[in-house]
Structures are given as structure tokens and as C-alpha cells.
mmCIF file of C-alpha atoms in Angstrom:
data_model
loop_
_atom_site.group_PDB
_atom_site.id
_atom_site.type_symbol
_atom_site.label_atom_id
_atom_site.label_comp_id
_atom_site.label_asym_id
_atom_site.label_seq_id
_atom_site.Cartn_x
_atom_site.Cartn_y
_atom_site.Cartn_z
ATOM 1 C CA MET A 354 -0.001 -0.040 0.050
ATOM 2 C CA ARG A 355 2.747 2.480 1.086
ATOM 3 C CA SER A 356 4.680 1.726 -2.066
ATOM 4 C CA LEU A 357 2.023 2.556 -4.479
ATOM 5 C CA GLY A 358 2.876 6.145 -4.730
ATOM 6 C CA VAL A 359 5.156 5.357 -7.695
ATOM 7 C CA PHE A 360 2.317 4.312 -9.634
ATOM 8 C CA PHE A 361 0.243 7.531 -8.895
ATOM 9 C CA VAL A 362 2.539 9.560 -11.153
ATOM 10 C CA GLU A 363 2.197 6.896 -13.985
ATOM 11 C CA PHE A 364 -1.532 6.819 -13.697
ATOM 12 C CA VAL A 365 -1.761 10.651 -13.949
ATOM 13 C CA GLN A 366 0.233 10.618 -17.139
ATOM 14 C CA TYR A 367 -1.313 7.611 -18.756
ATOM 15 C CA PHE A 368 -4.977 8.125 -18.076
ATOM 16 C CA GLU A 369 -4.635 11.997 -18.210
ATOM 17 C CA ALA A 370 -6.623 12.373 -15.185
ATOM 18 C CA SER A 371 -6.671 14.707 -12.130
ATOM 19 C CA ALA A 372 -4.951 13.993 -9.004
ATOM 20 C CA GLN A 373 -8.261 13.629 -7.192
ATOM 21 C CA SER A 374 -9.393 10.954 -9.621
ATOM 22 C CA ILE A 375 -6.278 8.940 -9.286
ATOM 23 C CA SER A 376 -6.413 9.160 -5.521
ATOM 24 C CA TRP A 377 -9.581 7.268 -5.354
ATOM 25 C CA ILE A 378 -7.665 4.028 -6.461
ATOM 26 C CA SER A 379 -5.506 4.123 -3.228
ATOM 27 C CA SER A 380 -8.296 5.331 -0.979
ATOM 28 C CA THR A 381 -10.777 2.552 -2.267
ATOM 29 C CA GLY A 382 -8.226 -0.003 -1.404
ATOM 30 C CA LEU A 383 -7.630 1.284 1.986
ATOM 31 C CA ALA A 384 -11.215 1.771 2.678
ATOM 32 C CA ALA A 385 -11.939 -1.751 1.491
ATOM 33 C CA GLN A 386 -9.376 -3.236 3.627
ATOM 34 C CA GLN A 387 -10.737 -1.502 6.717
ATOM 35 C CA PHE A 388 -14.438 -2.049 5.660
ATOM 36 C CA PHE A 389 -13.944 -5.775 5.307
ATOM 37 C CA SER A 390 -11.793 -6.284 8.367
ATOM 38 C CA PRO A 391 -14.923 -7.157 10.641
ATOM 39 C CA LEU A 392 -15.808 -9.796 8.054
ATOM 40 C CA GLY A 393 -12.284 -11.206 8.411
ATOM 41 C CA ALA A 394 -12.496 -11.218 12.136
ATOM 42 C CA ALA A 395 -16.035 -12.756 12.137
ATOM 43 C CA LEU A 396 -14.714 -15.572 9.901
ATOM 44 C CA CYS A 397 -11.664 -16.103 11.956
ATOM 45 C CA ASN A 398 -13.927 -16.431 15.140
ATOM 46 C CA ALA A 399 -16.313 -18.818 13.284
ATOM 47 C CA TYR A 400 -13.757 -20.753 11.192
ATOM 48 C CA ASP A 401 -10.035 -21.382 10.706
ATOM 49 C CA THR A 402 -7.758 -18.426 10.731
ATOM 50 C CA ARG A 403 -5.375 -20.065 8.306
ATOM 51 C CA VAL A 404 -8.065 -20.443 5.579
ATOM 52 C CA VAL A 405 -9.236 -16.750 5.917
ATOM 53 C CA VAL A 406 -5.668 -15.417 5.641
ATOM 54 C CA MET A 407 -4.911 -17.496 2.615
ATOM 55 C CA THR A 408 -8.046 -16.704 1.006
ATOM 56 C CA GLY A 409 -7.201 -12.887 1.543
ATOM 57 C CA GLY A 410 -3.678 -13.361 0.098
ATOM 58 C CA PHE A 411 -5.159 -14.982 -3.163
ATOM 59 C CA LEU A 412 -7.709 -12.105 -3.516
ATOM 60 C CA ALA A 413 -4.974 -9.358 -3.007
ATOM 61 C CA ALA A 414 -2.848 -10.932 -5.741
ATOM 62 C CA LEU A 415 -5.827 -11.346 -8.116
ATOM 63 C CA GLY A 416 -6.749 -7.804 -7.733
ATOM 64 C CA PHE A 417 -3.112 -6.588 -9.001
ATOM 65 C CA ILE A 418 -3.137 -9.062 -11.833
ATOM 66 C CA LEU A 419 -6.339 -7.974 -13.101
ATOM 67 C CA ALA A 420 -5.411 -4.314 -12.665
ATOM 68 C CA SER A 421 -2.476 -4.909 -14.909
ATOM 69 C CA GLN A 422 -5.146 -5.258 -17.887
ATOM 70 C CA ALA A 423 -7.040 -2.144 -16.909
ATOM 71 C CA THR A 424 -8.282 0.234 -19.713
ATOM 72 C CA CYS A 425 -9.973 2.958 -17.548
ATOM 73 C CA LEU A 426 -10.037 4.139 -13.979
ATOM 74 C CA VAL A 427 -13.001 2.276 -13.043
ATOM 75 C CA HIS A 428 -11.224 -0.933 -13.788
ATOM 76 C CA LEU A 429 -8.555 0.079 -11.422
ATOM 77 C CA TYR A 430 -11.256 1.224 -8.786
ATOM 78 C CA LEU A 431 -12.725 -2.356 -8.925
ATOM 79 C CA THR A 432 -9.380 -4.476 -9.142
ATOM 80 C CA MET A 433 -6.665 -2.722 -7.340
ATOM 81 C CA GLY A 434 -9.044 -1.054 -5.081
ATOM 82 C CA LEU A 435 -11.990 -3.202 -4.180
ATOM 83 C CA ILE A 436 -10.786 -6.724 -4.799
ATOM 84 C CA SER A 437 -7.149 -6.172 -3.439
ATOM 85 C CA GLY A 438 -8.527 -4.229 -0.664
ATOM 86 C CA PHE A 439 -10.936 -6.950 0.322
ATOM 87 C CA GLY A 440 -8.073 -9.281 0.300
ATOM 88 C CA TRP A 441 -6.040 -7.231 2.672
ATOM 89 C CA GLY A 442 -9.115 -7.036 5.035
ATOM 90 C CA LEU A 443 -8.912 -10.733 5.455
ATOM 91 C CA VAL A 444 -5.333 -10.767 6.165
ATOM 92 C CA PHE A 445 -4.607 -7.624 8.360
ATOM 93 C CA THR A 446 -6.988 -7.991 11.221
ATOM 94 C CA PRO A 447 -6.447 -11.818 11.732
ATOM 95 C CA MET A 448 -2.613 -11.438 11.742
ATOM 96 C CA VAL A 449 -2.577 -8.502 14.123
ATOM 97 C CA ALA A 450 -5.200 -10.305 16.582
ATOM 98 C CA THR A 451 -3.141 -13.412 16.342
ATOM 99 C CA VAL A 452 -0.046 -11.607 17.702
ATOM 100 C CA VAL A 453 -2.029 -9.628 20.409
ATOM 101 C CA ALA A 454 -3.809 -12.761 21.730
ATOM 102 C CA ASN A 455 -0.936 -14.985 21.872
ATOM 103 C CA ILE A 456 1.790 -12.733 23.297
ATOM 104 C CA GLU A 457 1.463 -11.003 26.753
ATOM 105 C CA ARG A 458 4.941 -10.106 27.668
ATOM 106 C CA ARG A 459 6.406 -7.420 25.418
ATOM 107 C CA ARG A 460 3.436 -7.254 23.409
ATOM 108 C CA ALA A 461 4.178 -3.766 21.993
ATOM 109 C CA LEU A 462 7.695 -4.858 20.952
ATOM 110 C CA ALA A 463 6.163 -7.979 19.082
ATOM 111 C CA LEU A 464 3.735 -5.604 17.272
ATOM 112 C CA GLY A 465 6.599 -3.340 16.508
ATOM 113 C CA LEU A 466 8.666 -5.967 15.155
ATOM 114 C CA GLY A 467 5.762 -7.527 13.120
ATOM 115 C CA PHE A 468 4.903 -4.052 11.574
ATOM 116 C CA SER A 469 8.669 -3.360 10.753
ATOM 117 C CA SER A 470 8.068 -5.545 7.643
ATOM 118 C CA ILE A 471 5.864 -2.621 6.441
ATOM 119 C CA GLY A 472 8.772 -0.293 6.746
ATOM 120 C CA ILE A 473 11.137 -2.720 5.108
ATOM 121 C CA VAL A 474 8.677 -2.998 2.109
ATOM 122 C CA SER A 475 8.537 0.689 1.802
ATOM 123 C CA PHE A 476 12.550 0.987 1.876
ATOM 124 C CA ILE A 477 13.059 -1.693 -0.663
ATOM 125 C CA PHE A 478 9.842 -1.666 -2.960
ATOM 126 C CA ASN A 479 9.821 2.265 -3.738
ATOM 127 C CA PRO A 480 13.114 2.143 -5.813
ATOM 128 C CA LEU A 481 12.101 -1.423 -6.992
ATOM 129 C CA PHE A 482 8.680 -0.284 -8.429
ATOM 130 C CA GLN A 483 10.398 2.571 -9.949
ATOM 131 C CA PHE A 484 12.735 0.224 -11.793
ATOM 132 C CA LEU A 485 9.937 -2.101 -12.775
ATOM 133 C CA VAL A 486 7.870 0.767 -14.184
ATOM 134 C CA GLU A 487 10.723 1.970 -16.208
ATOM 135 C CA THR A 488 11.678 -1.599 -17.410
ATOM 136 C CA TYR A 489 8.164 -3.182 -17.886
ATOM 137 C CA ALA A 490 5.832 -0.075 -17.716
ATOM 138 C CA TRP A 491 3.015 0.102 -15.097
ATOM 139 C CA ARG A 492 1.162 -2.892 -16.494
ATOM 140 C CA GLY A 493 4.010 -5.247 -16.111
ATOM 141 C CA ALA A 494 5.071 -3.827 -12.703
ATOM 142 C CA LEU A 495 1.521 -4.535 -11.433
ATOM 143 C CA LEU A 496 1.505 -8.119 -12.873
ATOM 144 C CA ILE A 497 4.883 -8.758 -10.952
ATOM 145 C CA LEU A 498 3.332 -7.212 -7.777
ATOM 146 C CA GLY A 499 0.411 -9.715 -8.111
ATOM 147 C CA GLY A 500 2.876 -12.523 -8.244
ATOM 148 C CA LEU A 501 4.747 -11.243 -5.206
ATOM 149 C CA SER A 502 1.342 -11.004 -3.349
ATOM 150 C CA LEU A 503 0.860 -14.611 -3.632
ATOM 151 C CA ASN A 504 3.399 -15.216 -1.129
ATOM 152 C CA ILE A 505 0.821 -14.150 1.406
ATOM 153 C CA VAL A 506 -0.874 -17.575 0.791
ATOM 154 C CA ALA A 507 2.183 -19.434 1.978
ATOM 155 C CA CYS A 508 2.550 -17.193 4.935
ATOM 156 C CA GLY A 509 -1.105 -17.821 5.916
ATOM 157 C CA ALA A 510 -0.599 -21.554 5.996
ATOM 158 C CA LEU A 511 1.920 -20.848 9.039
ATOM 159 C CA VAL A 512 -0.618 -19.012 11.109
ATOM 160 C CA ARG A 513 -0.914 -20.443 14.618
ATOM 161 C CA PRO A 514 -4.398 -22.010 14.705
ATOM 162 C CA LYS A 515 -6.929 -20.562 17.254
ATOM 163 C CA ARG A 516 -7.866 -22.735 20.277
ATOM 164 C CA ARG A 517 -11.608 -23.291 20.551
ATOM 165 C CA SER A 518 -13.681 -24.225 23.489
ATOM 166 C CA LYS A 519 -16.299 -27.007 22.924
ATOM 167 C CA ALA A 520 -18.901 -25.807 25.228
ATOM 168 C CA PRO A 521 -20.144 -22.857 23.261
ATOM 169 C CA GLU A 522 -20.421 -24.979 20.022
ATOM 170 C CA LYS A 523 -22.786 -27.495 21.933
ATOM 171 C CA VAL A 524 -24.974 -24.645 23.007
ATOM 172 C CA ASP A 525 -24.866 -23.076 19.566
ATOM 173 C CA SER A 526 -25.809 -26.272 17.745
ATOM 174 C CA GLU A 527 -28.836 -26.815 20.001
ATOM 175 C CA LYS A 528 -30.230 -23.305 19.094
ATOM 176 C CA SER A 529 -29.003 -23.030 15.552
ATOM 177 C CA SER A 530 -32.558 -23.067 14.225
ATOM 178 C CA SER A 531 -33.502 -20.121 16.189
ATOM 179 C CA CYS A 532 -33.401 -16.558 14.477
ATOM 180 C CA SER A 533 -32.457 -14.889 17.734
ATOM 181 C CA SER A 534 -29.627 -17.414 18.239
ATOM 182 C CA LEU A 535 -28.461 -16.727 14.790
ATOM 183 C CA LEU A 536 -28.288 -13.008 15.419
ATOM 184 C CA GLY A 537 -26.766 -13.666 18.827
ATOM 185 C CA ARG A 538 -24.072 -15.611 17.245
ATOM 186 C CA LEU A 539 -23.400 -13.002 14.519
ATOM 187 C CA SER A 540 -23.077 -10.310 17.332
ATOM 188 C CA SER A 541 -20.837 -12.242 19.219
ATOM 189 C CA TYR A 542 -18.538 -12.911 16.284
ATOM 190 C CA LEU A 543 -18.519 -9.249 15.330
ATOM 191 C CA GLU A 544 -18.238 -8.096 19.075
ATOM 192 C CA LEU A 545 -21.164 -5.375 18.323
ATOM 193 C CA PRO A 546 -21.809 -4.694 22.008
ATOM 194 C CA LEU A 547 -18.396 -2.809 21.908
ATOM 195 C CA LEU A 548 -20.368 -0.159 20.037
ATOM 196 C CA LEU A 549 -22.357 0.721 23.298
ATOM 197 C CA GLU A 550 -19.028 1.284 25.352
ATOM 198 C CA ARG A 551 -17.846 4.901 25.612
ATOM 199 C CA PRO A 552 -13.930 4.245 25.986
ATOM 200 C CA TYR A 553 -14.089 2.062 22.865
ATOM 201 C CA LEU A 554 -16.101 4.792 20.884
ATOM 202 C CA THR A 555 -13.848 7.535 22.020
ATOM 203 C CA TYR A 556 -10.732 5.682 21.049
ATOM 204 C CA THR A 557 -12.155 4.726 17.599
ATOM 205 C CA LEU A 558 -13.006 8.460 17.093
ATOM 206 C CA ALA A 559 -9.388 9.287 17.673
ATOM 207 C CA VAL A 560 -8.035 6.658 15.402
ATOM 208 C CA THR A 561 -10.596 7.577 12.732
ATOM 209 C CA LEU A 562 -9.293 11.276 12.763
ATOM 210 C CA LEU A 563 -5.689 9.942 12.556
ATOM 211 C CA ASN A 564 -6.458 7.899 9.786
ATOM 212 C CA VAL A 565 -7.803 10.709 7.507
ATOM 213 C CA GLY A 566 -4.245 12.155 7.187
ATOM 214 C CA TYR A 567 -1.922 9.390 8.101
ATOM 215 C CA PHE A 568 -1.653 7.872 4.682
ATOM 216 C CA VAL A 569 -1.597 11.028 2.625
ATOM 217 C CA PRO A 570 2.302 11.298 2.662
ATOM 218 C CA TYR A 571 2.699 7.642 1.540
ATOM 219 C CA PHE A 572 0.521 8.414 -1.699
ATOM 220 C CA HIS A 573 1.370 12.055 -2.404
ATOM 221 C CA LEU A 574 5.050 12.551 -1.179
ATOM 222 C CA VAL A 575 6.454 11.133 -4.313
ATOM 223 C CA ALA A 576 4.328 13.406 -6.487
ATOM 224 C CA HIS A 577 5.060 16.352 -4.349
ATOM 225 C CA SER A 578 8.874 15.590 -4.631
ATOM 226 C CA ARG A 579 8.438 15.415 -8.479
ATOM 227 C CA GLN A 580 6.516 18.519 -8.564
ATOM 228 C CA VAL A 581 9.163 20.653 -6.717
ATOM 229 C CA GLY A 582 11.910 19.633 -9.190
ATOM 230 C CA PHE A 583 13.498 16.460 -7.918
ATOM 231 C CA SER A 584 14.164 13.561 -10.269
ATOM 232 C CA GLU A 585 12.324 10.260 -10.206
ATOM 233 C CA TYR A 586 14.536 8.295 -8.302
ATOM 234 C CA GLN A 587 15.284 11.136 -5.827
ATOM 235 C CA ALA A 588 11.430 11.335 -5.005
ATOM 236 C CA ALA A 589 11.291 7.466 -4.708
ATOM 237 C CA PHE A 590 14.355 7.655 -2.333
ATOM 238 C CA VAL A 591 12.504 10.111 -0.112
ATOM 239 C CA MET A 592 9.990 7.263 0.616
ATOM 240 C CA SER A 593 12.497 4.693 0.977
ATOM 241 C CA ALA A 594 14.365 6.747 3.516
ATOM 242 C CA ALA A 595 11.135 7.335 5.451
ATOM 243 C CA GLY A 596 10.330 3.558 5.204
ATOM 244 C CA ALA A 597 13.754 3.023 6.764
ATOM 245 C CA SER A 598 13.193 5.286 9.805
ATOM 246 C CA ASP A 599 9.812 3.815 10.042
ATOM 247 C CA ILE A 600 11.373 0.449 10.765
ATOM 248 C CA LEU A 601 13.550 1.927 13.410
ATOM 249 C CA GLY A 602 10.531 3.778 14.951
ATOM 250 C CA ARG A 603 8.389 0.618 15.215
ATOM 251 C CA VAL A 604 11.016 -1.379 16.848
ATOM 252 C CA ALA A 605 12.431 1.412 19.086
ATOM 253 C CA SER A 606 8.799 2.392 20.175
ATOM 254 C CA GLY A 607 7.692 -1.190 20.890
ATOM 255 C CA TRP A 608 10.927 -1.740 22.974
ATOM 256 C CA PHE A 609 10.604 1.613 24.981
ATOM 257 C CA SER A 610 6.896 0.969 25.668
ATOM 258 C CA ASP A 611 7.437 -2.487 27.029
ATOM 259 C CA LEU A 612 9.852 -0.860 29.663
ATOM 260 C CA GLY A 613 6.804 0.314 31.530
ATOM 261 C CA HIS A 614 7.936 3.864 32.385
ATOM 262 C CA PHE A 615 4.945 5.415 30.654
ATOM 263 C CA ARG A 616 1.455 4.527 29.805
ATOM 264 C CA LEU A 617 0.826 3.292 26.202
ATOM 265 C CA ILE A 618 -1.879 5.775 25.681
ATOM 266 C CA HIS A 619 0.460 8.563 26.548
ATOM 267 C CA LEU A 620 3.225 7.408 24.310
ATOM 268 C CA LEU A 621 0.615 6.947 21.397
ATOM 269 C CA SER A 622 -0.401 10.586 21.996
ATOM 270 C CA LEU A 623 3.074 11.816 21.823
ATOM 271 C CA TRP A 624 3.998 10.108 18.599
ATOM 272 C CA THR A 625 0.729 10.906 16.988
ATOM 273 C CA ALA A 626 1.076 14.611 17.620
ATOM 274 C CA LEU A 627 4.693 14.606 16.412
ATOM 275 C CA ALA A 628 3.668 12.818 13.203
ATOM 276 C CA GLY A 629 1.052 15.372 12.646
ATOM 277 C CA VAL A 630 3.397 18.344 13.046
ATOM 278 C CA PHE A 631 5.929 16.705 10.634
ATOM 279 C CA ILE A 632 3.361 16.159 8.012
ATOM 280 C CA MET A 633 2.395 19.721 8.089
ATOM 281 C CA LEU A 634 6.171 20.715 7.830
ATOM 282 C CA LEU A 635 6.688 18.411 4.627
ATOM 283 C CA PRO A 636 5.826 21.395 2.141
ATOM 284 C CA ILE A 637 8.689 23.497 3.621
ATOM 285 C CA SER A 638 10.848 21.915 0.889
ATOM 286 C CA SER A 639 8.816 23.357 -1.736
ATOM 287 C CA LEU A 640 9.683 26.823 -0.212
ATOM 288 C CA SER A 641 13.398 26.135 0.337
ATOM 289 C CA GLY A 642 14.011 23.841 -2.635
ATOM 290 C CA SER A 643 16.318 21.944 -0.485
ATOM 291 C CA TYR A 644 16.543 18.060 -1.124
ATOM 292 C CA ALA A 645 18.217 17.727 2.436
ATOM 293 C CA VAL A 646 15.398 19.551 4.190
ATOM 294 C CA LEU A 647 12.846 17.235 2.594
ATOM 295 C CA MET A 648 14.873 14.301 3.501
ATOM 296 C CA VAL A 649 15.262 15.293 7.116
ATOM 297 C CA ILE A 650 11.493 15.912 7.570
ATOM 298 C CA SER A 651 10.632 12.704 5.861
ATOM 299 C CA LEU A 652 13.046 10.764 8.178
ATOM 300 C CA LEU A 653 11.384 12.367 11.039
ATOM 301 C CA TYR A 654 7.874 11.762 9.820
ATOM 302 C CA GLY A 655 8.771 8.185 8.964
ATOM 303 C CA PHE A 656 10.033 7.463 12.555
ATOM 304 C CA CYS A 657 7.032 8.914 14.283
ATOM 305 C CA SER A 658 4.524 7.306 11.983
ATOM 306 C CA GLY A 659 6.152 3.959 12.605
ATOM 307 C CA ALA A 660 6.394 4.443 16.373
ATOM 308 C CA LEU A 661 2.724 5.088 16.689
ATOM 309 C CA THR A 662 1.524 2.166 14.399
ATOM 310 C CA SER A 663 2.195 -0.622 16.866
ATOM 311 C CA LEU A 664 0.903 1.287 19.681
ATOM 312 C CA VAL A 665 -2.512 1.866 17.986
ATOM 313 C CA PHE A 666 -3.139 -1.920 18.397
ATOM 314 C CA ALA A 667 -1.371 -2.455 21.558
ATOM 315 C CA VAL A 668 -3.734 -0.083 23.310
ATOM 316 C CA VAL A 669 -6.827 -1.882 22.060
ATOM 317 C CA PRO A 670 -6.706 -4.971 24.656
ATOM 318 C CA MET A 671 -6.290 -2.476 27.402
ATOM 319 C CA ILE A 672 -9.583 -0.921 26.495
ATOM 320 C CA VAL A 673 -11.726 -3.985 25.675
ATOM 321 C CA GLY A 674 -9.777 -6.876 27.209
ATOM 322 C CA VAL A 675 -7.730 -9.699 25.225
ATOM 323 C CA GLU A 676 -10.921 -11.875 24.791
ATOM 324 C CA ARG A 677 -12.522 -9.412 22.505
ATOM 325 C CA VAL A 678 -9.458 -8.123 20.596
ATOM 326 C CA MET A 679 -10.199 -9.835 17.526
ATOM 327 C CA GLY A 680 -13.666 -8.278 16.981
ATOM 328 C CA ALA A 681 -12.451 -4.956 18.476
ATOM 329 C CA ILE A 682 -9.782 -4.438 15.846
ATOM 330 C CA GLY A 683 -12.314 -5.526 13.022
ATOM 331 C CA LEU A 684 -14.750 -2.889 14.189
ATOM 332 C CA LEU A 685 -12.160 -0.378 14.512
ATOM 333 C CA GLN A 686 -10.966 -0.981 10.880
ATOM 334 C CA LEU A 687 -14.444 -0.788 9.827
ATOM 335 C CA ILE A 688 -15.338 2.566 11.337
ATOM 336 C CA GLU A 689 -12.065 4.204 10.208
ATOM 337 C CA SER A 690 -12.570 2.978 6.635
ATOM 338 C CA GLY A 691 -14.636 6.101 5.898
ATOM 339 C CA ALA A 692 -11.637 8.220 6.846
ATOM 340 C CA GLY A 693 -9.355 6.232 4.740
ATOM 341 C CA LEU A 694 -11.704 6.452 1.877
ATOM 342 C CA LEU A 695 -11.914 10.355 1.931
ATOM 343 C CA GLY A 696 -8.545 11.355 3.191
ATOM 344 C CA THR A 697 -6.385 10.783 0.062
ATOM 345 C CA PRO A 698 -9.146 12.140 -2.435
ATOM 346 C CA LEU A 699 -9.483 15.160 -0.231
ATOM 347 C CA SER A 700 -5.719 15.713 -0.516
ATOM 348 C CA GLY A 701 -5.936 15.330 -4.137
ATOM 349 C CA LEU A 702 -8.804 17.777 -4.321
ATOM 350 C CA LEU A 703 -6.848 20.261 -2.450
ATOM 351 C CA LYS A 704 -3.944 19.979 -4.839
ATOM 352 C CA ASP A 705 -6.123 20.353 -7.826
ATOM 353 C CA VAL A 706 -7.621 23.563 -6.488
ATOM 354 C CA THR A 707 -4.431 25.149 -5.325
ATOM 355 C CA GLY A 708 -2.014 23.704 -7.755
ATOM 356 C CA THR A 709 0.524 22.465 -5.134
ATOM 357 C CA TYR A 710 0.475 19.834 -2.207
ATOM 358 C CA THR A 711 1.023 22.527 0.590
ATOM 359 C CA ALA A 712 -2.567 22.603 1.632
ATOM 360 C CA SER A 713 -2.917 18.950 1.245
ATOM 361 C CA PHE A 714 -0.129 18.130 3.806
ATOM 362 C CA VAL A 715 -1.249 20.996 6.203
ATOM 363 C CA VAL A 716 -4.953 19.744 6.321
ATOM 364 C CA ALA A 717 -3.765 15.964 6.597
ATOM 365 C CA GLY A 718 -1.336 16.935 9.519
ATOM 366 C CA GLY A 719 -4.186 18.904 11.187
ATOM 367 C CA PHE A 720 -6.508 15.769 11.296
ATOM 368 C CA VAL A 721 -3.598 13.869 12.793
ATOM 369 C CA VAL A 722 -3.373 16.333 15.520
ATOM 370 C CA LEU A 723 -7.037 16.304 16.042
ATOM 371 C CA GLY A 724 -6.902 12.607 16.676
ATOM 372 C CA THR A 725 -4.326 13.351 19.452
ATOM 373 C CA LEU A 726 -6.706 15.760 21.109
ATOM 374 C CA ALA A 727 -9.561 13.232 20.911
ATOM 375 C CA MET A 728 -7.429 10.570 22.824
ATOM 376 C CA THR A 729 -7.169 13.005 25.706
ATOM 377 C CA THR A 730 -10.910 12.512 26.333
ATOM 378 C CA LEU A 731 -10.587 8.914 27.173
ATOM 379 C CA PRO A 732 -11.530 7.883 30.806
ATOM 380 C CA HIS A 733 -8.429 7.846 33.071
ATOM 381 C CA TYR A 734 -6.247 9.437 30.528
ATOM 382 C CA PHE A 735 -4.542 11.761 32.960
ATOM 383 C CA SER A 736 -3.966 8.961 35.322
ATOM 384 C CA CYS A 737 -0.318 7.785 35.765
ATOM 385 C CA THR A 738 -1.399 4.210 36.054
ATOM 386 C CA ASP A 739 -3.569 2.014 33.619
ATOM 387 C CA PRO A 740 -6.944 0.987 34.864
ATOM 388 C CA PRO A 741 -7.679 -2.778 34.962
ATOM 389 C CA ALA A 742 -8.612 -4.179 31.574
ATOM 390 C CA PRO A 743 -12.133 -5.213 31.109
ATOM 391 C CA ARG A 744 -12.406 -8.982 31.144
ATOM 392 C CA ARG A 745 -15.267 -10.797 29.439
ATOM 393 C CA PRO A 746 -16.474 -13.734 31.850
ATOM 394 C CA SER A 747 -16.121 -17.274 30.380
ATOM 395 C CA HIS A 748 -18.888 -19.541 29.835
ATOM 396 C CA GLY A 749 -17.840 -21.468 33.031
ATOM 397 C CA GLU A 750 -17.962 -18.412 35.117
ATOM 398 C CA LYS A 751 -21.310 -17.445 33.641
ATOM 399 C CA ASP A 752 -22.907 -20.876 34.542
ATOM 400 C CA LYS A 753 -21.372 -20.808 38.080
ATOM 401 C CA SER A 754 -22.887 -17.257 38.800
ATOM 402 C CA LEU A 755 -26.153 -18.575 37.385
ATOM 403 C CA HIS A 756 -26.028 -21.535 39.723
ATOM 404 C CA LEU A 757 -25.313 -19.312 42.596
ATOM 405 C CA GLU A 758 -28.354 -17.163 41.739
ATOM 406 C CA LEU A 759 -30.558 -20.133 41.444
ATOM 407 C CA GLU A 760 -29.263 -21.544 44.813
ATOM 408 C CA GLN A 761 -30.012 -18.063 46.470
ATOM 409 C CA ILE A 762 -33.531 -18.190 45.021
ATOM 410 C CA ASN A 763 -34.207 -21.736 46.286
ATOM 411 C CA SER A 764 -32.792 -20.815 49.765
ATOM 412 C CA SER A 765 -35.145 -17.799 49.865
ATOM 413 C CA LEU A 766 -38.296 -19.714 49.206
ATOM 414 C CA PRO A 767 -38.446 -21.871 52.322
ATOM 415 C CA ASP A 768 -37.680 -18.571 54.435
ATOM 416 C CA MET A 769 -40.754 -16.897 52.616
ATOM 417 C CA ASN A 770 -42.861 -19.884 53.280
ATOM 418 C CA HIS A 771 -41.818 -20.095 56.819
ATOM 419 C CA GLY A 772 -42.540 -16.364 57.226
ATOM 420 C CA GLY A 773 -46.063 -16.808 55.803
ATOM 421 C CA GLY A 774 -46.830 -19.748 58.137
ATOM 422 C CA GLN A 775 -46.086 -17.566 61.142
#
């Protein structure tokens, strides 16, 4: 996703379309990934995670392969956007939730190491895609990208299967014919009751505002660099350098967070605020004309954007509990999909209106900062210690509490009868 900015310039030239029209390709893919994430989470809760991830990898590859034969922008919206985005939605949430659910100690570091692969891809693939586009044109480059995406299928086969309890399945099988039972199971798989909890809704709002501006540099920074006069490879290397610092930011943030000196939500707020500021500073390069200035700001932005990424998901189990993390991440992705759909086209529209990307980056950074302010409204935000994480009672605990309630009712009945006899 982050390395597709190289294709942005090619699509503008080939289809002779506006920046806003081309931006809908990436935003459709991002929104589709986030919109279908709850479906991926629900399928993983109901079936095997491996099969879901492998299916997502096949769809992601299929979208790129079909996109290589596109003759108009609508074809790219449907293939590179909708089909590949659907595949990413079946891959991303299950993989993140698997790490969160299976690792308790140094969870932030584990997520940072896992997400560091995204930075590695940004570092390697930007120059690689530029080379492939120059060698095979954008159609050949997308075909090769589709082949590379098939590796997700092999990776999905290595996912650790989720342990399942047998008791709930027995209850569900007895009531499967009931419509209310079906709706209850669907609500349970999607974790819909989370939508009634204020802390989760507040956090979702903050991440949604962050999502409006977070991806704008990854899609428009290459085009901005080309516009201010830098060469194709210089522009691609800017994103590669940001990807390299992104890797460092993810690992360093995960390691420092697990030291326990500060609360995760406070560190997330810090990195989010800094990322928003550096996004707004990116257009300074167009004023100074200095490649070094653009490189330094891109490195700082890459570090902060990488540092916040692993923490966004590490905070989720502290708000909803580990038991509900699969559905919580899926719902989070679904709600923020609207922001991902509108963020990049809004940036492209501002560029078309103003003629430069200055307003685009300023507005994008402003939304990221707004996300930071929304986090400060979380309950217990200004506390120095984390409140206890919510815990969903197991079926055994529910049965035990129900048994105790029945015993209390039965024991009260003789007392009532005895009182009535007197």
C-alpha cells in the first residue's frame, strides 16, 4: 500500500486524469481493507484463521493481476481498489489479532517487530517499483506485484490456529434453528456490544481522525517531490528513507513501551502529535528547494509514523480486554474505513484547487493532531497508571454465577414460606 505512490504519477500521465481521480484508487483499496476487516474477524472467530488469511492473500494477488489489464480508472477502482482491498481486509486484522492474543509479555515490541516488515517493504519496494515501471511499464509492474502478493498464501499456512472451547459450540448447535440465536452468534462474532461502550467509541473516533491524514504522505509525497523539481529516483528514495526510519520507529517504540515507564496511551499521543506536526512541515521543502530539508523531515515523519503504528493496536486490549480483541480490531478498521476513503481524495482535491500539495499536507497533519486531542478525552487518560483491563466472563463463570443465583432463590423460598406460616 505504502509503495504505490510510484504508480500514482504513472496513472496521472497515462489516463490524463486529475490527482483527485487517481487518489480514489488508493483510497478505495484502503477503505475496502478496513471495511471488510470485521468480516475477516468474524470468519476467524467462526472458522479457521489459516484459511481466511490464505484466501485474503489470493484475492490481493488477483486484484493486482487484473489491474495490470485495466483500460480505464473504473477498472482500477474495482481491481486494485476493491478486490485487493478485500483481500487485505481478510489478512490484516487476523494477523494483528493473532499476535495480540498469543503474546502477553512485550506485546508492543512484538507488534513493532511484526509491523517493521511494512517499513522494510517501503524501503525496498519504492526503488524496485520505479525500476519495474521503467523496465516493464506500469502494467508489467502490477503483474509482478500480483505474483509477489501470492506469498501471503504461503505465510497464511503458517498462522498458529486458534484454540476453541467445545462448550459454546454445543449450545449453539442446539439453538441454531432459532433466528435470535443466529443474530446472537453474529453479534458475538463481530463483538457488536463494543459499540455501546464509551471508551471504545472514543478511541475509535481518535483513530478515525488520525486515519484521515496518516496515509496522505505515502500516496502524495513522491508526486510532491517530483513537482518541486527532484528526479524520479530522488522522489522514490525519499519514501525509501521514510520507510527505513519507519522500521527503526516501530522497533524502538515497541521496546521503549514495554519498559513500562509511561502508559501506552500517553506514548501513542506523543508520537501521533509529532507525526501530525511533521506532516504539516513536509511542504517546507517546496519553499526552500532543498532536498536535504525534505529528506530530514521525511525521516522524522517516518520514525514517528512507525512509532505510533504498533501502539494503536497494543492499546486496544487495554480498552476492551484480550478476549474481545479480534472483533474490536475488526470494528475499529470498519469505522475508520470512511476516513481512509476520503482522506487521500481530499488531499488530491486540494492539490487540484491550489496547484500544489502544501494545503494537502497541512490539512492532513491537522487531522492527525485532532486525533491526538480526541485521545485526551478517554476515561482515566490523565492517570499515571493503567486502569484494569475489562474482562469478559467465560461460559464456566457465567454458569457458576447462574447456579449461585438459583441457589439463592431456592434458599429464599423456604424462608418466605416459613414467614408466611407464622
